[in-house]
mmCIF file of C-alpha atoms and ligand atoms in Angstrom:
data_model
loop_
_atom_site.group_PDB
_atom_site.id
_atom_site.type_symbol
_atom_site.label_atom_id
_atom_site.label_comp_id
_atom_site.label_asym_id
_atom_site.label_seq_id
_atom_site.Cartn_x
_atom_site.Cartn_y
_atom_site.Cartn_z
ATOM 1 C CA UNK U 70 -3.950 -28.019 -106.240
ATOM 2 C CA UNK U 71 -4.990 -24.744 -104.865
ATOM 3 C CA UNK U 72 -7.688 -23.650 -103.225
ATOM 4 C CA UNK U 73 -8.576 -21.088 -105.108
ATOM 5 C CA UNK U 74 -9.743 -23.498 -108.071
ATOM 6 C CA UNK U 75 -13.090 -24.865 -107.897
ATOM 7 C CA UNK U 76 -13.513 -27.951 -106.169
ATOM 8 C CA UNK U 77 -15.567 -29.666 -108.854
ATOM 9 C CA UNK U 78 -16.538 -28.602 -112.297
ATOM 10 C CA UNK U 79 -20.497 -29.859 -113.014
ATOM 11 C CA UNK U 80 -21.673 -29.927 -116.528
ATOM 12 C CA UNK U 81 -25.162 -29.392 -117.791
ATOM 13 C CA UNK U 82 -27.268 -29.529 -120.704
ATOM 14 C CA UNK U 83 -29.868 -31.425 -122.703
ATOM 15 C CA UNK U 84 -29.593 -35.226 -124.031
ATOM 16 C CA UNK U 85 -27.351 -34.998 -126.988
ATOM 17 C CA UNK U 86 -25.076 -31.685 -125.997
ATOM 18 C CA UNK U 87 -22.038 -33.542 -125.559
ATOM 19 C CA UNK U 88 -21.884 -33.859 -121.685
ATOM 20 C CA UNK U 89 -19.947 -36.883 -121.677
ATOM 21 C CA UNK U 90 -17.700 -36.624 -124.470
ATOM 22 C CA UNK U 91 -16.379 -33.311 -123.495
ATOM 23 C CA UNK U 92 -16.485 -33.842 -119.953
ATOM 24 C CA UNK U 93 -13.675 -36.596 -120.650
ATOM 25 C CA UNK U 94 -11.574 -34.192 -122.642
ATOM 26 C CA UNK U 95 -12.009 -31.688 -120.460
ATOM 27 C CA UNK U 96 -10.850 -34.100 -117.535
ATOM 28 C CA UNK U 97 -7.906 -34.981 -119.563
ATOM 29 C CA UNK U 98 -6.926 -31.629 -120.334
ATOM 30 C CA UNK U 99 -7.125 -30.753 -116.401
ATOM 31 C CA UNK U 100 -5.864 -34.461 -115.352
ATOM 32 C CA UNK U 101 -8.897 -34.316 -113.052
ATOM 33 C CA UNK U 102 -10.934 -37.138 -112.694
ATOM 34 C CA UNK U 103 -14.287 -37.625 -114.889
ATOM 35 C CA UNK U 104 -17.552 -39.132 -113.320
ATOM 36 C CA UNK U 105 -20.979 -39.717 -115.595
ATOM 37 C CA UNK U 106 -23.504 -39.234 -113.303
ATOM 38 C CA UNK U 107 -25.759 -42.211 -115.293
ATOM 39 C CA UNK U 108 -23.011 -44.196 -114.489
ATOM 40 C CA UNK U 109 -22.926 -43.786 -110.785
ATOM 41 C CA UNK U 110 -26.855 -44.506 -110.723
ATOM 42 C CA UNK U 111 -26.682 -47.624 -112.914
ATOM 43 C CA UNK U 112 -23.618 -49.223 -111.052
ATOM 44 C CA UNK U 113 -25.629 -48.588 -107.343
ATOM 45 C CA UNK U 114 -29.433 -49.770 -109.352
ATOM 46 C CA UNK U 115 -27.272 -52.476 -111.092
ATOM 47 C CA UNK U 116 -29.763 -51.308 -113.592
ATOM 48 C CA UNK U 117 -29.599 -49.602 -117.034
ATOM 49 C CA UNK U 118 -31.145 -46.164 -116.851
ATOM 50 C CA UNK U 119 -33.765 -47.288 -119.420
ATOM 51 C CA UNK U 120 -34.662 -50.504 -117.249
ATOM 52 C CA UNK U 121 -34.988 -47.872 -114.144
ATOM 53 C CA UNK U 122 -37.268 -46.381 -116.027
ATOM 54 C CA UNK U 123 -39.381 -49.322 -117.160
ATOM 55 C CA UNK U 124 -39.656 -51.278 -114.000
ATOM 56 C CA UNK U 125 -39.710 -48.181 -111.562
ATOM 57 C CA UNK U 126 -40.685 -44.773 -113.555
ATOM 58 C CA UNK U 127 -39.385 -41.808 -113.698
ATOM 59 C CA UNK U 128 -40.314 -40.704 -110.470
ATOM 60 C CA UNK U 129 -37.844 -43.034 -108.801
ATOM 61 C CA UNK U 130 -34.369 -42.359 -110.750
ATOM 62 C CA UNK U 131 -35.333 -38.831 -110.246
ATOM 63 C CA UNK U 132 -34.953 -39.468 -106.385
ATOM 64 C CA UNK U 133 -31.978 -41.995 -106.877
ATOM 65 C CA UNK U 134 -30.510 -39.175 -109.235
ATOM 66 C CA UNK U 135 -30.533 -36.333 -106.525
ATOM 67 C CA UNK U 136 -28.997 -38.863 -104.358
ATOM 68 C CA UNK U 137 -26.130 -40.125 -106.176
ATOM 69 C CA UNK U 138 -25.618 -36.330 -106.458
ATOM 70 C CA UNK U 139 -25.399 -35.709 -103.186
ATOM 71 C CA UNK U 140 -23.205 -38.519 -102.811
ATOM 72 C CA UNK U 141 -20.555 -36.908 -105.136
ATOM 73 C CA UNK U 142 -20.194 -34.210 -102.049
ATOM 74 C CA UNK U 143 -17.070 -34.970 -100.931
ATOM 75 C CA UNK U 144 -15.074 -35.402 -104.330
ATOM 76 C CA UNK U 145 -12.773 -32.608 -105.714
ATOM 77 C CA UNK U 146 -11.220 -32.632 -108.920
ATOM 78 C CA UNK U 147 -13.620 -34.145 -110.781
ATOM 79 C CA UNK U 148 -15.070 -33.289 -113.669
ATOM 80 C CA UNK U 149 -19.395 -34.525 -113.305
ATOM 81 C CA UNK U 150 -21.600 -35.096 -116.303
ATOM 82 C CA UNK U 151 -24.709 -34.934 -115.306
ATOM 83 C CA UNK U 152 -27.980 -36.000 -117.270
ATOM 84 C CA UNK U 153 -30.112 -33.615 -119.385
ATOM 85 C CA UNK U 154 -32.911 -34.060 -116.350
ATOM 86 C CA UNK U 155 -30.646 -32.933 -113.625
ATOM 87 C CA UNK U 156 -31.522 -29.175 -113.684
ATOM 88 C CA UNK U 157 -35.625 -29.676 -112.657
ATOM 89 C CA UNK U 158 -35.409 -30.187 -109.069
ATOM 90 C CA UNK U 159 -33.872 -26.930 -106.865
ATOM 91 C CA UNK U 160 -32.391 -29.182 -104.440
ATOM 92 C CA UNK U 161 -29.901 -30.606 -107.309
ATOM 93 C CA UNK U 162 -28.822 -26.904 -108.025
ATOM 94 C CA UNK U 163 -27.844 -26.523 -104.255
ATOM 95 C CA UNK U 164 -25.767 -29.597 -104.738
ATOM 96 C CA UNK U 165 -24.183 -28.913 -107.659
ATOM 97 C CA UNK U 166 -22.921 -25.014 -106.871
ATOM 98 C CA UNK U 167 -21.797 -26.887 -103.125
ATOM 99 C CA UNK U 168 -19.636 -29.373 -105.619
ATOM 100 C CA UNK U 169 -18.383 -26.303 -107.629
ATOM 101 C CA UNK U 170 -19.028 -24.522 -110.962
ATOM 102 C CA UNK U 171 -21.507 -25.431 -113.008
ATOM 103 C CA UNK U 172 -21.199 -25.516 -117.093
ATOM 104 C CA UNK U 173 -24.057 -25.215 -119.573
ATOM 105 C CA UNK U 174 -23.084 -26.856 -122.522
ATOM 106 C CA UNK U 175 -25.650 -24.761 -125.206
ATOM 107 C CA UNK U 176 -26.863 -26.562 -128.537
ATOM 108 C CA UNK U 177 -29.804 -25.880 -130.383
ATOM 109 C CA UNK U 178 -32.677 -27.574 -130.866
ATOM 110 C CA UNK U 179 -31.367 -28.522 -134.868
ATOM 111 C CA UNK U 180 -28.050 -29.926 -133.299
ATOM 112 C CA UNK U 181 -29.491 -31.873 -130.720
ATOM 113 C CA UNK U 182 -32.916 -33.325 -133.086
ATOM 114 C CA UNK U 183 -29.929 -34.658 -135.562
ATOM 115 C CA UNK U 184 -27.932 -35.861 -132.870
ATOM 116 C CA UNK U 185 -30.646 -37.923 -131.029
ATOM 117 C CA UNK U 186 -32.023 -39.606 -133.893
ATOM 118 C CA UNK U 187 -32.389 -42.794 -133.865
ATOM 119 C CA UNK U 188 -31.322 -42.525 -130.065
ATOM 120 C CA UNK U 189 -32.997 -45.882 -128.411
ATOM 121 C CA UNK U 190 -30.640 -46.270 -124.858
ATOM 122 C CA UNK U 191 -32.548 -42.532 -123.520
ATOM 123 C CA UNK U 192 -35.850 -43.837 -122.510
ATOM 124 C CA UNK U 193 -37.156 -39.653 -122.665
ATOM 125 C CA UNK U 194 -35.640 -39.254 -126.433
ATOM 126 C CA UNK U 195 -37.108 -42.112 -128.018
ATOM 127 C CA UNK U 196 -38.602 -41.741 -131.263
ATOM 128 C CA UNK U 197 -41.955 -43.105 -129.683
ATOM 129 C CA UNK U 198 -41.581 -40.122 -127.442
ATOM 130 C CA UNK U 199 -42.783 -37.918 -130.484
ATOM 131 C CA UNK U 200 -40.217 -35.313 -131.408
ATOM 132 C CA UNK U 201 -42.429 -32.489 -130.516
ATOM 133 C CA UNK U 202 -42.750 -33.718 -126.857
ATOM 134 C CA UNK U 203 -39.029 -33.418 -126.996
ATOM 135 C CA UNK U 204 -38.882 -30.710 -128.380
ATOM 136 C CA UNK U 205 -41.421 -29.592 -126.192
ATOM 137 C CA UNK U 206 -38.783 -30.835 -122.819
ATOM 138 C CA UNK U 207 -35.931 -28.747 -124.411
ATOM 139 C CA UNK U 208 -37.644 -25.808 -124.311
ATOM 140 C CA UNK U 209 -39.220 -26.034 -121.335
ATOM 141 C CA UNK U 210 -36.228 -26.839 -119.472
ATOM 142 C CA UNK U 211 -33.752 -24.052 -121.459
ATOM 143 C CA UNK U 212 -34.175 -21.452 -118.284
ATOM 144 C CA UNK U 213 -33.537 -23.735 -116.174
ATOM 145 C CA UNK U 214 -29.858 -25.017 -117.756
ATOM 146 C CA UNK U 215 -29.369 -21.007 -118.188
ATOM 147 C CA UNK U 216 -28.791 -21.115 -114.337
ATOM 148 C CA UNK U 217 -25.780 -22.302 -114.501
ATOM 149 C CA UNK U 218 -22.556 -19.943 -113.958
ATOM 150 C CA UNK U 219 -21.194 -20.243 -117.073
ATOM 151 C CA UNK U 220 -22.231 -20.843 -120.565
ATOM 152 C CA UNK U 221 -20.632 -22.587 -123.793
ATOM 153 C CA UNK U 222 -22.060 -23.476 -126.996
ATOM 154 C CA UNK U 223 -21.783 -26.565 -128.826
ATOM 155 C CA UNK U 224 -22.898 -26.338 -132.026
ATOM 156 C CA UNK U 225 -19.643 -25.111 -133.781
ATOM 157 C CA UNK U 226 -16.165 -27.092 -132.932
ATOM 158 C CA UNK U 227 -15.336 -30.191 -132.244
ATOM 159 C CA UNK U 228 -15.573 -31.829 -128.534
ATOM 160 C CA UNK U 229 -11.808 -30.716 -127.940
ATOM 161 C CA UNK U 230 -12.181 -27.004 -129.151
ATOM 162 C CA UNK U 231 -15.447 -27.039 -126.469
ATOM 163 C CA UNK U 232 -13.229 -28.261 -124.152
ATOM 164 C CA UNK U 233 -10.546 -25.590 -124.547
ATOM 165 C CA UNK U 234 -13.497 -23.146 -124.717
ATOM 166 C CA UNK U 235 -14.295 -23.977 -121.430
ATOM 167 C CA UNK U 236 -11.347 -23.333 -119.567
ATOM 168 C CA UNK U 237 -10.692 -19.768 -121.305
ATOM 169 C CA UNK U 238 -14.001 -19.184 -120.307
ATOM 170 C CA UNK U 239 -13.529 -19.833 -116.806
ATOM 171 C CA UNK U 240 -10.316 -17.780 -116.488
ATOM 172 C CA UNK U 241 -11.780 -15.035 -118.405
ATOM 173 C CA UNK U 242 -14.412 -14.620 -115.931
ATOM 174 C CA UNK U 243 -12.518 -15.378 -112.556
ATOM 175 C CA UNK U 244 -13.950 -19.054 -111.679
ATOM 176 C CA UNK U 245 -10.333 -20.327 -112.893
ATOM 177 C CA UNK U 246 -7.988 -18.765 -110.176
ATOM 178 C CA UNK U 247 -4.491 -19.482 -108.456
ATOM 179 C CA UNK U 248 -3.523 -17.858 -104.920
HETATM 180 C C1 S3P B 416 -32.415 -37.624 -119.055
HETATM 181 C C2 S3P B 416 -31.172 -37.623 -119.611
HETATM 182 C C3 S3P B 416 -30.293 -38.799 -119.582
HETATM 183 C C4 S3P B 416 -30.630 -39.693 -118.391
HETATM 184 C C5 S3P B 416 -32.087 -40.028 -118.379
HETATM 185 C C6 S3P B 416 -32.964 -38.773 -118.281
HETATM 186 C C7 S3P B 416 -33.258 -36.405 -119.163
HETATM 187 O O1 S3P B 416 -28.927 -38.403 -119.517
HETATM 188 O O2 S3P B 416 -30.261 -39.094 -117.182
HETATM 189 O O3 S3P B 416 -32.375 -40.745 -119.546
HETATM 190 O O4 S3P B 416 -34.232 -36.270 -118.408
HETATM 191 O O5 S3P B 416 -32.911 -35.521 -119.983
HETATM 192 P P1 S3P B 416 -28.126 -37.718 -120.768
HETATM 193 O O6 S3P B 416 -28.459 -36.262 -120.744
HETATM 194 O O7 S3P B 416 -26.709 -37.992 -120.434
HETATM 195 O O8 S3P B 416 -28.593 -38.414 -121.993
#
């Protein structure tokens, strides 16, 4: 593959937008290889992410999750879901634009409420959480996913019309390139 296409492509949003799911598709559609960051960090814990969080707090996966990032370094044509809490330390945004472009996936707060209820595997979506402390997260952290280079919304279409969405988008804007 040429150089000119980016090494990596790293999506982002909240719990719920569809990271995975479209990540695969979009891996498919590019036969490029798909990596869930939760998945890296649970195979080296050889822990669920909710027992991380039980038995070591937040605090701790957040520091295992900027690792495993940084451990993705020297991969190239993958496509990297990462999880909804990714985007809150600055050091994870200088790894992620090292491993390549960065995606947004955009849903609102309706979509993603609906979508994570009932949710009991994400220990910060939880219905004990309270929905307004979610609710609460999501907005707090909706600058910080707007970072990313591009942007693609979720609400309408299904996962393989986001998918498709996403690589117009980055030939449309130049991040999609041969020699
Ligand atoms: C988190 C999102 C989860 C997972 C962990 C924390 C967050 O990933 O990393 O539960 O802080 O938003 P998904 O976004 O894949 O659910």
């Amino acid at each position: 593959m040429s150089d000119a296409y980016p090494r990596n492509l790293v999506l982002v949003g909240f719990m719920g937008a569809g990271k995975s799911t479209i990540g695969k598709m979009l891996a498919d559609a590019l036969s490029w290889r798909f990596i869930d960051l939760d998945h890296v960090i649970e195979a080296q814990a050889g822990q669920t992410i909710s027992g991380i969080f039980s038995t070591s707090g937040e605090a701790l996966f957040r520091q295992m999750e900027s690792a495993a990032l940084r451990m993705l370094q020297l991969q190239d044509s993958c496509v990297i879901a990462t999880g909804g809490g990714i985007v809150g330390r600055a050091e994870n945004w200088v790894t992620m634009r090292q491993l390549g472009v960065t995606i947004y996936l955009q849903a609102s707060w309706e979509t993603l409420a609906a979508r994570l209820a009932g949710c009991t595997n994400r220990p910060l979506a939880r219905q004990e959480q309270g929905v307004e402390r979610v609710r609460a997260l999501y907005d707090s952290r909706l600058p910080l996913y707007r970072q990313a280079d591009i942007v693609v919304d979720t609400d309408q279409g299904d996962p393989s019309e986001v998918a498709v969405e996403i690589i117009r988008q980055l030939k449309e804007s130049g991040l999609w390139q041969k020699n």
